[in-house]
mmCIF file of C-alpha atoms and ligand atoms in Angstrom:
data_model
loop_
_atom_site.group_PDB
_atom_site.id
_atom_site.type_symbol
_atom_site.label_atom_id
_atom_site.label_comp_id
_atom_site.label_asym_id
_atom_site.label_seq_id
_atom_site.Cartn_x
_atom_site.Cartn_y
_atom_site.Cartn_z
ATOM 1 C CA UNK A 1 -24.422 5.123 19.779
ATOM 2 C CA UNK A 2 -24.065 2.183 17.745
ATOM 3 C CA UNK A 3 -24.718 -1.226 19.392
ATOM 4 C CA UNK A 4 -21.660 -2.986 17.848
ATOM 5 C CA UNK A 5 -18.118 -1.982 17.282
ATOM 6 C CA UNK A 6 -17.244 -0.727 13.466
ATOM 7 C CA UNK A 7 -13.883 -1.781 12.551
ATOM 8 C CA UNK A 8 -11.672 0.846 10.334
ATOM 9 C CA UNK A 9 -11.180 -2.055 7.739
ATOM 10 C CA UNK A 10 -12.487 -5.608 7.158
ATOM 11 C CA UNK A 11 -11.601 -8.351 4.623
ATOM 12 C CA UNK A 12 -14.631 -9.757 2.708
ATOM 13 C CA UNK A 13 -13.953 -13.438 1.754
ATOM 14 C CA UNK A 14 -16.903 -14.801 -0.396
ATOM 15 C CA UNK A 15 -17.992 -18.265 -1.465
ATOM 16 C CA UNK A 16 -16.020 -17.992 -4.474
ATOM 17 C CA UNK A 17 -12.755 -17.634 -2.550
ATOM 18 C CA UNK A 18 -13.739 -20.584 -0.250
ATOM 19 C CA UNK A 19 -14.492 -22.862 -3.055
ATOM 20 C CA UNK A 20 -11.012 -21.971 -4.913
ATOM 21 C CA UNK A 21 -9.186 -22.583 -1.669
ATOM 22 C CA UNK A 22 -11.011 -26.041 -1.375
ATOM 23 C CA UNK A 23 -10.014 -27.061 -4.931
ATOM 24 C CA UNK A 24 -6.532 -25.783 -4.311
ATOM 25 C CA UNK A 25 -6.329 -28.117 -1.021
ATOM 26 C CA UNK A 26 -7.784 -31.005 -2.939
ATOM 27 C CA UNK A 27 -5.543 -30.481 -5.859
ATOM 28 C CA UNK A 28 -2.533 -31.950 -3.709
ATOM 29 C CA UNK A 29 -0.487 -28.978 -4.852
ATOM 30 C CA UNK A 30 -0.704 -26.498 -1.665
ATOM 31 C CA UNK A 31 2.832 -24.395 -2.273
ATOM 32 C CA UNK A 32 3.607 -22.240 -5.115
ATOM 33 C CA UNK A 33 2.006 -23.687 -8.274
ATOM 34 C CA UNK A 34 -0.159 -22.894 -11.022
ATOM 35 C CA UNK A 35 -2.445 -20.684 -8.877
ATOM 36 C CA UNK A 36 0.360 -18.482 -7.835
ATOM 37 C CA UNK A 37 1.513 -18.046 -11.466
ATOM 38 C CA UNK A 38 -2.292 -17.309 -12.495
ATOM 39 C CA UNK A 39 -2.584 -14.560 -9.679
ATOM 40 C CA UNK A 40 0.952 -13.002 -10.907
ATOM 41 C CA UNK A 41 -0.162 -13.119 -14.529
ATOM 42 C CA UNK A 42 -3.439 -11.654 -13.775
ATOM 43 C CA UNK A 43 -2.569 -8.667 -11.642
ATOM 44 C CA UNK A 44 0.100 -7.834 -14.345
ATOM 45 C CA UNK A 45 -2.586 -7.694 -16.774
ATOM 46 C CA UNK A 46 -4.904 -5.589 -14.418
ATOM 47 C CA UNK A 47 -1.732 -3.367 -13.682
ATOM 48 C CA UNK A 48 -0.785 -2.776 -17.347
ATOM 49 C CA UNK A 49 2.489 -4.674 -16.833
ATOM 50 C CA UNK A 50 3.879 -7.650 -19.037
ATOM 51 C CA UNK A 51 5.136 -9.741 -16.143
ATOM 52 C CA UNK A 52 3.901 -10.421 -12.558
ATOM 53 C CA UNK A 53 5.201 -12.374 -9.694
ATOM 54 C CA UNK A 54 3.337 -13.630 -6.603
ATOM 55 C CA UNK A 55 5.036 -13.200 -3.507
ATOM 56 C CA UNK A 56 4.658 -13.556 0.208
ATOM 57 C CA UNK A 57 3.857 -9.797 0.892
ATOM 58 C CA UNK A 58 4.422 -6.320 -0.483
ATOM 59 C CA UNK A 59 7.386 -5.890 1.672
ATOM 60 C CA UNK A 60 8.812 -8.936 -0.190
ATOM 61 C CA UNK A 61 8.025 -7.246 -3.559
ATOM 62 C CA UNK A 62 9.869 -4.032 -2.545
ATOM 63 C CA UNK A 63 12.898 -6.078 -0.965
ATOM 64 C CA UNK A 64 13.147 -8.178 -4.282
ATOM 65 C CA UNK A 65 12.651 -5.046 -6.458
ATOM 66 C CA UNK A 66 15.586 -3.266 -4.580
ATOM 67 C CA UNK A 67 17.673 -6.484 -4.696
ATOM 68 C CA UNK A 68 16.945 -7.245 -8.102
ATOM 69 C CA UNK A 69 18.082 -3.721 -9.212
ATOM 70 C CA UNK A 70 21.341 -4.537 -7.243
ATOM 71 C CA UNK A 71 20.976 -1.535 -5.009
ATOM 72 C CA UNK A 72 23.136 -1.979 -1.813
ATOM 73 C CA UNK A 73 25.537 -0.480 0.392
ATOM 74 C CA UNK A 74 26.668 3.082 -0.420
ATOM 75 C CA UNK A 75 23.524 3.660 -2.405
ATOM 76 C CA UNK A 76 20.875 6.054 -1.399
ATOM 77 C CA UNK A 77 17.157 5.611 -2.108
ATOM 78 C CA UNK A 78 14.979 8.640 -1.918
ATOM 79 C CA UNK A 79 11.386 7.814 -0.388
ATOM 80 C CA UNK A 80 8.656 9.438 1.588
ATOM 81 C CA UNK A 81 8.392 9.846 5.453
ATOM 82 C CA UNK A 82 4.839 9.367 5.298
ATOM 83 C CA UNK A 83 4.308 5.836 4.666
ATOM 84 C CA UNK A 84 4.116 2.390 6.576
ATOM 85 C CA UNK A 85 7.723 1.634 7.702
ATOM 86 C CA UNK A 86 7.656 -1.248 5.352
ATOM 87 C CA UNK A 87 8.880 1.155 2.386
ATOM 88 C CA UNK A 88 11.936 2.136 4.521
ATOM 89 C CA UNK A 89 12.784 -0.929 6.188
ATOM 90 C CA UNK A 90 13.473 -2.589 2.593
ATOM 91 C CA UNK A 91 15.866 -0.028 1.764
ATOM 92 C CA UNK A 92 17.584 -0.805 5.114
ATOM 93 C CA UNK A 93 17.607 -4.474 4.495
ATOM 94 C CA UNK A 94 19.539 -3.916 1.074
ATOM 95 C CA UNK A 95 22.219 -2.045 3.126
ATOM 96 C CA UNK A 96 21.222 1.274 1.343
ATOM 97 C CA UNK A 97 20.500 4.556 2.850
ATOM 98 C CA UNK A 98 16.818 5.720 2.890
ATOM 99 C CA UNK A 99 16.795 9.476 2.034
ATOM 100 C CA UNK A 100 13.373 10.869 2.924
ATOM 101 C CA UNK A 101 11.813 13.813 0.841
ATOM 102 C CA UNK A 102 8.515 15.670 2.245
ATOM 103 C CA UNK A 103 5.035 15.155 0.756
ATOM 104 C CA UNK A 104 2.499 17.413 -1.256
ATOM 105 C CA UNK A 105 -0.055 18.866 1.283
ATOM 106 C CA UNK A 106 -3.176 18.108 -0.929
ATOM 107 C CA UNK A 107 -2.313 14.539 -1.782
ATOM 108 C CA UNK A 108 0.088 13.454 0.877
ATOM 109 C CA UNK A 109 2.172 11.658 -1.914
ATOM 110 C CA UNK A 110 5.800 12.303 -2.139
ATOM 111 C CA UNK A 111 6.356 15.875 -3.622
ATOM 112 C CA UNK A 112 8.510 15.798 -7.012
ATOM 113 C CA UNK A 113 10.342 19.019 -6.096
ATOM 114 C CA UNK A 114 11.385 17.470 -2.889
ATOM 115 C CA UNK A 115 12.692 14.590 -4.820
ATOM 116 C CA UNK A 116 14.804 16.715 -6.824
ATOM 117 C CA UNK A 117 16.411 18.537 -3.974
ATOM 118 C CA UNK A 118 17.216 15.048 -2.263
ATOM 119 C CA UNK A 119 19.171 13.701 -5.232
ATOM 120 C CA UNK A 120 22.948 13.271 -4.843
ATOM 121 C CA UNK A 121 25.575 11.350 -6.738
ATOM 122 C CA UNK A 122 24.834 8.404 -4.589
ATOM 123 C CA UNK A 123 21.149 8.160 -5.460
ATOM 124 C CA UNK A 124 20.223 4.870 -6.992
ATOM 125 C CA UNK A 125 16.310 4.843 -7.196
ATOM 126 C CA UNK A 126 13.182 6.909 -6.199
ATOM 127 C CA UNK A 127 10.756 4.716 -4.213
ATOM 128 C CA UNK A 128 7.170 6.108 -4.097
ATOM 129 C CA UNK A 129 4.144 5.373 -2.230
ATOM 130 C CA UNK A 130 0.347 5.922 -3.647
ATOM 131 C CA UNK A 131 -0.781 7.152 -0.321
ATOM 132 C CA UNK A 132 -4.197 5.549 0.749
ATOM 133 C CA UNK A 133 -4.464 4.570 -2.941
ATOM 134 C CA UNK A 134 -4.064 7.836 -4.731
ATOM 135 C CA UNK A 135 -1.592 7.724 -7.423
ATOM 136 C CA UNK A 136 1.529 9.883 -6.936
ATOM 137 C CA UNK A 137 2.579 12.474 -9.564
ATOM 138 C CA UNK A 138 4.211 9.536 -11.965
ATOM 139 C CA UNK A 139 4.681 12.012 -14.717
ATOM 140 C CA UNK A 140 6.654 14.503 -12.737
ATOM 141 C CA UNK A 141 8.574 11.673 -11.019
ATOM 142 C CA UNK A 142 9.188 9.926 -14.534
ATOM 143 C CA UNK A 143 10.639 12.922 -15.891
ATOM 144 C CA UNK A 144 13.057 13.352 -12.741
ATOM 145 C CA UNK A 145 14.083 9.846 -12.763
ATOM 146 C CA UNK A 146 14.817 9.941 -16.727
ATOM 147 C CA UNK A 147 17.129 13.181 -16.195
ATOM 148 C CA UNK A 148 18.940 11.320 -13.656
ATOM 149 C CA UNK A 149 18.567 7.724 -15.133
ATOM 150 C CA UNK A 150 17.133 6.329 -11.931
ATOM 151 C CA UNK A 151 14.663 3.436 -11.854
ATOM 152 C CA UNK A 152 11.524 4.389 -9.978
ATOM 153 C CA UNK A 153 10.080 1.592 -7.600
ATOM 154 C CA UNK A 154 6.318 1.975 -6.843
ATOM 155 C CA UNK A 155 4.900 1.061 -3.713
ATOM 156 C CA UNK A 156 1.494 0.597 -4.567
ATOM 157 C CA UNK A 157 0.502 -1.415 -1.481
ATOM 158 C CA UNK A 158 -2.664 0.735 -1.542
ATOM 159 C CA UNK A 159 -3.201 1.151 -4.991
ATOM 160 C CA UNK A 160 -4.222 -1.794 -7.081
ATOM 161 C CA UNK A 161 -7.026 -0.532 -9.502
ATOM 162 C CA UNK A 162 -5.792 3.227 -9.252
ATOM 163 C CA UNK A 163 -4.749 4.818 -12.446
ATOM 164 C CA UNK A 164 -3.147 8.021 -13.438
ATOM 165 C CA UNK A 165 -4.085 9.923 -16.777
ATOM 166 C CA UNK A 166 -5.738 6.615 -18.109
ATOM 167 C CA UNK A 167 -2.760 4.530 -17.306
ATOM 168 C CA UNK A 168 -2.854 1.893 -14.531
ATOM 169 C CA UNK A 169 -0.828 1.901 -11.342
ATOM 170 C CA UNK A 170 1.546 -0.739 -12.279
ATOM 171 C CA UNK A 171 2.512 0.499 -15.678
ATOM 172 C CA UNK A 172 3.818 3.840 -14.585
ATOM 173 C CA UNK A 173 7.237 2.965 -12.781
ATOM 174 C CA UNK A 174 10.166 0.589 -13.484
ATOM 175 C CA UNK A 175 8.764 -2.039 -10.842
ATOM 176 C CA UNK A 176 5.671 -2.062 -8.749
ATOM 177 C CA UNK A 177 4.617 -3.693 -5.722
ATOM 178 C CA UNK A 178 1.045 -4.638 -4.545
ATOM 179 C CA UNK A 179 0.009 -5.837 -0.957
ATOM 180 C CA UNK A 180 -2.520 -8.415 -0.356
ATOM 181 C CA UNK A 181 -2.352 -7.917 3.366
ATOM 182 C CA UNK A 182 -5.777 -8.680 5.389
ATOM 183 C CA UNK A 183 -7.080 -5.120 5.260
ATOM 184 C CA UNK A 184 -5.996 -4.201 1.635
ATOM 185 C CA UNK A 185 -8.604 -3.867 -1.168
ATOM 186 C CA UNK A 186 -7.694 -7.252 -2.537
ATOM 187 C CA UNK A 187 -6.482 -9.891 0.219
ATOM 188 C CA UNK A 188 -5.089 -13.034 0.233
ATOM 189 C CA UNK A 189 -4.553 -12.881 4.231
ATOM 190 C CA UNK A 190 -0.741 -12.261 3.486
ATOM 191 C CA UNK A 191 0.770 -11.737 -0.105
ATOM 192 C CA UNK A 192 1.509 -9.347 -2.721
ATOM 193 C CA UNK A 193 2.618 -9.519 -6.328
ATOM 194 C CA UNK A 194 5.404 -7.589 -8.074
ATOM 195 C CA UNK A 195 5.107 -6.443 -11.567
ATOM 196 C CA UNK A 196 7.325 -4.949 -14.317
ATOM 197 C CA UNK A 197 7.866 -4.714 -17.941
ATOM 198 C CA UNK A 198 11.647 -5.676 -17.677
ATOM 199 C CA UNK A 199 12.123 -9.261 -18.532
ATOM 200 C CA UNK A 200 15.747 -9.550 -16.807
ATOM 201 C CA UNK A 201 14.432 -7.754 -13.568
ATOM 202 C CA UNK A 202 11.607 -10.399 -13.327
ATOM 203 C CA UNK A 203 13.741 -13.102 -13.849
ATOM 204 C CA UNK A 204 16.265 -12.030 -11.115
ATOM 205 C CA UNK A 205 13.510 -11.387 -8.569
ATOM 206 C CA UNK A 206 11.973 -14.837 -9.602
ATOM 207 C CA UNK A 207 15.350 -16.529 -8.700
ATOM 208 C CA UNK A 208 15.727 -14.297 -5.549
ATOM 209 C CA UNK A 209 12.335 -15.114 -4.235
ATOM 210 C CA UNK A 210 12.934 -18.802 -3.825
ATOM 211 C CA UNK A 211 16.356 -19.119 -2.190
ATOM 212 C CA UNK A 212 18.291 -18.151 -5.422
ATOM 213 C CA UNK A 213 17.327 -21.352 -7.030
ATOM 214 C CA UNK A 214 17.080 -21.123 -10.838
ATOM 215 C CA UNK A 215 13.859 -20.324 -12.467
ATOM 216 C CA UNK A 216 11.408 -23.122 -12.553
ATOM 217 C CA UNK A 217 12.505 -24.666 -8.840
ATOM 218 C CA UNK A 218 9.101 -24.474 -7.849
ATOM 219 C CA UNK A 219 8.183 -27.062 -10.160
ATOM 220 C CA UNK A 220 10.962 -29.574 -8.976
ATOM 221 C CA UNK A 221 8.377 -31.785 -7.476
ATOM 222 C CA UNK A 222 5.997 -32.071 -10.311
ATOM 223 C CA UNK A 223 6.159 -34.641 -13.163
ATOM 224 C CA UNK A 224 7.357 -31.885 -15.462
ATOM 225 C CA UNK A 225 10.053 -30.815 -13.083
ATOM 226 C CA UNK A 226 13.887 -31.692 -12.582
ATOM 227 C CA UNK A 227 15.469 -32.349 -9.322
ATOM 228 C CA UNK A 228 18.555 -30.477 -10.569
ATOM 229 C CA UNK A 229 18.810 -26.872 -9.806
ATOM 230 C CA UNK A 230 21.583 -24.286 -9.215
ATOM 231 C CA UNK A 231 21.912 -21.505 -6.677
ATOM 232 C CA UNK A 232 23.026 -18.382 -8.355
ATOM 233 C CA UNK A 233 22.678 -15.755 -5.486
ATOM 234 C CA UNK A 234 21.660 -16.231 -1.788
ATOM 235 C CA UNK A 235 18.021 -15.500 -2.366
ATOM 236 C CA UNK A 236 15.082 -15.302 0.303
ATOM 237 C CA UNK A 237 11.913 -17.376 0.798
ATOM 238 C CA UNK A 238 9.248 -15.162 -0.621
ATOM 239 C CA UNK A 239 7.154 -17.432 -2.555
ATOM 240 C CA UNK A 240 3.335 -17.212 -2.254
ATOM 241 C CA UNK A 241 1.446 -20.500 -1.562
ATOM 242 C CA UNK A 242 -1.164 -21.683 -3.995
ATOM 243 C CA UNK A 243 -3.842 -21.843 -1.112
ATOM 244 C CA UNK A 244 -3.360 -18.119 -0.545
ATOM 245 C CA UNK A 245 -3.296 -17.401 -4.236
ATOM 246 C CA UNK A 246 -6.705 -19.232 -4.806
ATOM 247 C CA UNK A 247 -8.075 -16.583 -2.337
ATOM 248 C CA UNK A 248 -6.501 -13.875 -4.447
ATOM 249 C CA UNK A 249 -8.112 -15.278 -7.605
ATOM 250 C CA UNK A 250 -11.496 -15.247 -6.001
ATOM 251 C CA UNK A 251 -10.907 -11.789 -4.959
ATOM 252 C CA UNK A 252 -9.857 -10.628 -8.266
ATOM 253 C CA UNK A 253 -13.106 -12.074 -9.631
ATOM 254 C CA UNK A 254 -15.132 -9.811 -7.539
ATOM 255 C CA UNK A 255 -12.636 -6.872 -7.438
ATOM 256 C CA UNK A 256 -14.642 -4.444 -9.761
ATOM 257 C CA UNK A 257 -17.482 -4.937 -7.458
ATOM 258 C CA UNK A 258 -15.410 -4.082 -4.405
ATOM 259 C CA UNK A 259 -13.781 -0.990 -6.102
ATOM 260 C CA UNK A 260 -17.331 0.310 -7.123
ATOM 261 C CA UNK A 261 -18.589 -0.129 -3.436
ATOM 262 C CA UNK A 262 -15.457 1.774 -2.169
ATOM 263 C CA UNK A 263 -16.001 4.536 -4.495
ATOM 264 C CA UNK A 264 -19.915 4.779 -3.572
ATOM 265 C CA UNK A 265 -19.005 4.836 0.136
ATOM 266 C CA UNK A 266 -16.484 7.744 -0.457
ATOM 267 C CA UNK A 267 -19.152 9.619 -2.182
ATOM 268 C CA UNK A 268 -21.394 8.900 0.734
ATOM 269 C CA UNK A 269 -18.807 10.287 3.144
ATOM 270 C CA UNK A 270 -18.560 13.396 1.111
ATOM 271 C CA UNK A 271 -22.183 14.220 0.984
ATOM 272 C CA UNK A 272 -22.559 13.609 4.792
ATOM 273 C CA UNK A 273 -19.347 15.385 5.906
ATOM 274 C CA UNK A 274 -18.913 18.462 3.395
ATOM 275 C CA UNK A 275 -20.616 20.753 5.666
ATOM 276 C CA UNK A 276 -18.357 19.841 8.692
ATOM 277 C CA UNK A 277 -15.721 22.749 8.804
ATOM 278 C CA UNK A 278 -13.564 21.276 11.183
ATOM 279 C CA UNK A 279 -12.931 18.314 8.825
ATOM 280 C CA UNK A 280 -10.637 18.443 5.738
ATOM 281 C CA UNK A 281 -11.940 15.446 3.225
ATOM 282 C CA UNK A 282 -9.218 13.671 1.074
ATOM 283 C CA UNK A 283 -8.817 15.389 -2.379
ATOM 284 C CA UNK A 284 -8.162 13.235 -5.569
ATOM 285 C CA UNK A 285 -5.757 14.553 -8.024
ATOM 286 C CA UNK A 286 -7.043 15.592 -11.446
ATOM 287 C CA UNK A 287 -6.501 12.814 -13.744
ATOM 288 C CA UNK A 288 -6.468 10.186 -11.099
ATOM 289 C CA UNK A 289 -8.652 7.526 -10.175
ATOM 290 C CA UNK A 290 -8.150 6.673 -6.657
ATOM 291 C CA UNK A 291 -8.151 2.997 -5.445
ATOM 292 C CA UNK A 292 -9.720 4.092 -2.017
ATOM 293 C CA UNK A 293 -7.704 1.629 0.154
ATOM 294 C CA UNK A 294 -8.017 4.409 2.853
ATOM 295 C CA UNK A 295 -10.533 7.134 3.714
ATOM 296 C CA UNK A 296 -8.203 9.707 5.653
ATOM 297 C CA UNK A 297 -9.269 12.953 6.864
ATOM 298 C CA UNK A 298 -7.622 15.839 8.386
ATOM 299 C CA UNK A 299 -8.823 17.619 11.648
ATOM 300 C CA UNK A 300 -8.773 21.543 11.533
ATOM 301 C CA UNK A 301 -7.303 21.372 14.850
ATOM 302 C CA UNK A 302 -7.249 25.462 15.113
ATOM 303 C CA UNK A 303 -11.040 25.063 15.288
ATOM 304 C CA UNK A 304 -11.128 22.352 18.070
ATOM 305 C CA UNK A 305 -10.320 22.381 21.747
ATOM 306 C CA UNK A 306 -8.647 18.812 21.733
ATOM 307 C CA UNK A 307 -6.183 16.984 19.827
ATOM 308 C CA UNK A 308 -6.400 14.260 17.242
ATOM 309 C CA UNK A 309 -5.858 11.537 19.791
ATOM 310 C CA UNK A 310 -8.945 12.643 21.844
ATOM 311 C CA UNK A 311 -11.015 12.511 18.849
ATOM 312 C CA UNK A 312 -9.924 8.849 18.271
ATOM 313 C CA UNK A 313 -10.844 7.946 21.658
ATOM 314 C CA UNK A 314 -14.318 9.547 21.564
ATOM 315 C CA UNK A 315 -15.058 7.938 18.422
ATOM 316 C CA UNK A 316 -13.882 4.714 20.128
ATOM 317 C CA UNK A 317 -16.377 5.271 22.957
ATOM 318 C CA UNK A 318 -19.000 5.662 20.140
ATOM 319 C CA UNK A 319 -18.276 2.135 18.711
ATOM 320 C CA UNK A 320 -16.236 3.586 15.661
ATOM 321 C CA UNK A 321 -12.875 2.157 14.671
ATOM 322 C CA UNK A 322 -10.345 4.430 13.405
ATOM 323 C CA UNK A 323 -6.524 4.472 12.885
ATOM 324 C CA UNK A 324 -3.737 7.004 11.853
ATOM 325 C CA UNK A 325 -1.696 6.600 8.411
ATOM 326 C CA UNK A 326 0.803 7.054 9.276
ATOM 327 C CA UNK A 327 3.345 7.985 12.184
ATOM 328 C CA UNK A 328 6.206 9.397 9.973
ATOM 329 C CA UNK A 329 9.044 7.209 9.665
ATOM 330 C CA UNK A 330 11.775 9.481 10.887
ATOM 331 C CA UNK A 331 9.886 9.847 14.246
ATOM 332 C CA UNK A 332 9.959 6.156 14.883
ATOM 333 C CA UNK A 333 13.044 5.482 17.334
ATOM 334 C CA UNK A 334 15.319 3.579 14.975
ATOM 335 C CA UNK A 335 15.137 5.848 12.238
ATOM 336 C CA UNK A 336 15.204 8.973 14.347
ATOM 337 C CA UNK A 337 18.688 7.699 15.729
ATOM 338 C CA UNK A 338 19.898 6.107 12.573
ATOM 339 C CA UNK A 339 18.904 8.542 10.075
ATOM 340 C CA UNK A 340 19.136 11.548 12.369
ATOM 341 C CA UNK A 341 16.369 13.921 10.829
ATOM 342 C CA UNK A 342 15.265 15.899 13.865
ATOM 343 C CA UNK A 343 11.406 16.641 14.288
ATOM 344 C CA UNK A 344 10.592 19.553 12.059
ATOM 345 C CA UNK A 345 12.496 18.122 9.067
ATOM 346 C CA UNK A 346 9.570 17.154 7.095
ATOM 347 C CA UNK A 347 6.847 19.780 7.965
ATOM 348 C CA UNK A 348 4.245 18.701 5.624
ATOM 349 C CA UNK A 349 4.253 15.149 6.834
ATOM 350 C CA UNK A 350 4.391 16.169 10.356
ATOM 351 C CA UNK A 351 1.605 18.372 10.151
ATOM 352 C CA UNK A 352 -0.531 15.836 8.113
ATOM 353 C CA UNK A 353 0.281 13.147 10.896
ATOM 354 C CA UNK A 354 -1.063 15.549 13.872
ATOM 355 C CA UNK A 355 -4.481 16.005 11.961
ATOM 356 C CA UNK A 356 -4.868 12.297 10.577
ATOM 357 C CA UNK A 357 -7.793 10.073 11.270
ATOM 358 C CA UNK A 358 -8.677 7.128 9.011
ATOM 359 C CA UNK A 359 -12.294 6.490 8.978
ATOM 360 C CA UNK A 360 -13.612 3.031 8.481
ATOM 361 C CA UNK A 361 -13.989 1.899 4.659
ATOM 362 C CA UNK A 362 -14.721 -1.439 3.320
ATOM 363 C CA UNK A 363 -17.049 -2.575 0.881
ATOM 364 C CA UNK A 364 -19.336 -4.581 3.147
ATOM 365 C CA UNK A 365 -20.204 -1.168 4.907
ATOM 366 C CA UNK A 366 -24.027 -0.030 4.714
ATOM 367 C CA UNK A 367 -25.446 3.255 4.450
ATOM 368 C CA UNK A 368 -26.468 2.751 7.980
ATOM 369 C CA UNK A 369 -22.697 2.308 8.746
ATOM 370 C CA UNK A 370 -21.841 5.549 7.093
ATOM 371 C CA UNK A 371 -24.659 7.354 8.989
ATOM 372 C CA UNK A 372 -23.135 6.130 12.159
ATOM 373 C CA UNK A 373 -19.611 7.034 11.550
ATOM 374 C CA UNK A 374 -20.786 10.511 10.365
ATOM 375 C CA UNK A 375 -23.270 11.122 13.286
ATOM 376 C CA UNK A 376 -20.403 10.054 15.759
ATOM 377 C CA UNK A 377 -17.955 12.486 14.210
ATOM 378 C CA UNK A 378 -20.368 15.549 14.169
ATOM 379 C CA UNK A 379 -21.144 14.662 17.833
ATOM 380 C CA UNK A 380 -17.684 14.578 18.799
ATOM 381 C CA UNK A 381 -16.788 17.565 16.921
ATOM 382 C CA UNK A 382 -19.908 19.571 18.089
ATOM 383 C CA UNK A 383 -18.456 18.704 21.765
ATOM 384 C CA UNK A 384 -15.002 20.164 21.162
ATOM 385 C CA UNK A 385 -15.898 22.889 18.811
ATOM 386 C CA UNK A 386 -14.081 26.142 19.770
HETATM 387 C C1 PLP B 1 2.496 1.783 2.093
HETATM 388 C C2 PLP B 1 2.649 0.346 2.614
HETATM 389 N N1 PLP B 1 3.916 -0.236 1.970
HETATM 390 C C3 PLP B 1 4.068 -1.598 2.058
HETATM 391 C C4 PLP B 1 3.322 -2.279 2.873
HETATM 392 C C5 PLP B 1 3.600 -3.740 3.256
HETATM 393 O O1 PLP B 1 2.774 -4.548 2.745
HETATM 394 P P1 PLP B 1 2.871 -6.060 3.242
HETATM 395 O O2 PLP B 1 1.909 -6.112 4.569
HETATM 396 O O3 PLP B 1 2.046 -6.718 2.241
HETATM 397 O O4 PLP B 1 4.117 -6.503 3.212
HETATM 398 C C6 PLP B 1 2.246 -1.679 3.615
HETATM 399 C C7 PLP B 1 1.244 -2.438 4.292
HETATM 400 O O5 PLP B 1 0.504 -2.070 5.093
HETATM 401 C C8 PLP B 1 1.974 -0.272 3.373
HETATM 402 O O6 PLP B 1 1.016 0.334 3.835
#
């Protein structure tokens, strides 16, 4: 057994980030300013989009996207049950109804055929999730969206750096949100960026992100700013501070190295676990570059005498941290009671949930850490093998 606990995820803040934060602190400008502008622009560039706005979280990004598209009461937005609840909460926040559509068995991303079946005259948008960092089937979804004149809002909280058929996530939907939460593949502690090619939409989201004040309100205390502003909508407080943006810029400078290491670790898992028949490894869709935010495996429960919760407990006793991504949204009490989808409504998502364990994956993990996770998993499985 390992001597120390291995967490399932961990940020890696380096000297570059610390130096940039010190510069931001010493600059005298600690709220939204030039660094937040730079981060938004650089993420847009990486993601193949024309415009980017740095915000306080991916939740904020998605909320702004929905509000910016003027989606509200009486509208329906189709999304996946196999996601973090933020993807669905934002639909509720604008007063629209989340309509859930089941996922594909292999990738655990939303199933285009299920989207098609869920469309009604009230449908106003499709909100996709790149589960674990794997791009969803953007081409099939774009074709449906075109046929029904719907925007696609991409929740790419997991998928910075992913691409589909040579095109980066961020260039494949009407508007895309990224998360820089503590454990994401790029972090600012808390933060996010929303990107789009649509100038009018980014202008509306920019205004809504800062109380509804007109565009350059963030500059109002600078020499080039003006005290005068007008409030054109009851907006939110979703701007990102320059202190956090400085961390993001430092992370971005190291992002290629992070992603290289994540991909290497995934190879390491595959070679160590491929002989273990009780475990299904994540599959990459052909034509996709996976961002590997998560490394989710599925247990072949039919070959085991215990359930998934017991495997997690036993791995914890071996000092291996894991988690489950995700408890399907329609099973949470609020959504069970308000949306009224009974258990069994989304069989693929519910089956994936029963089997799911997310194994540790972060760029500072060593080969020894990989050995420890795989040895612990093999030991637990040998114990519960049928
Ligand atoms: C799929 C998904 N969407 C949205 C979010 C929300 O991101 P944030 O914490 O930046 O608001 C998360 C966060 O974990 C997520 O996993």
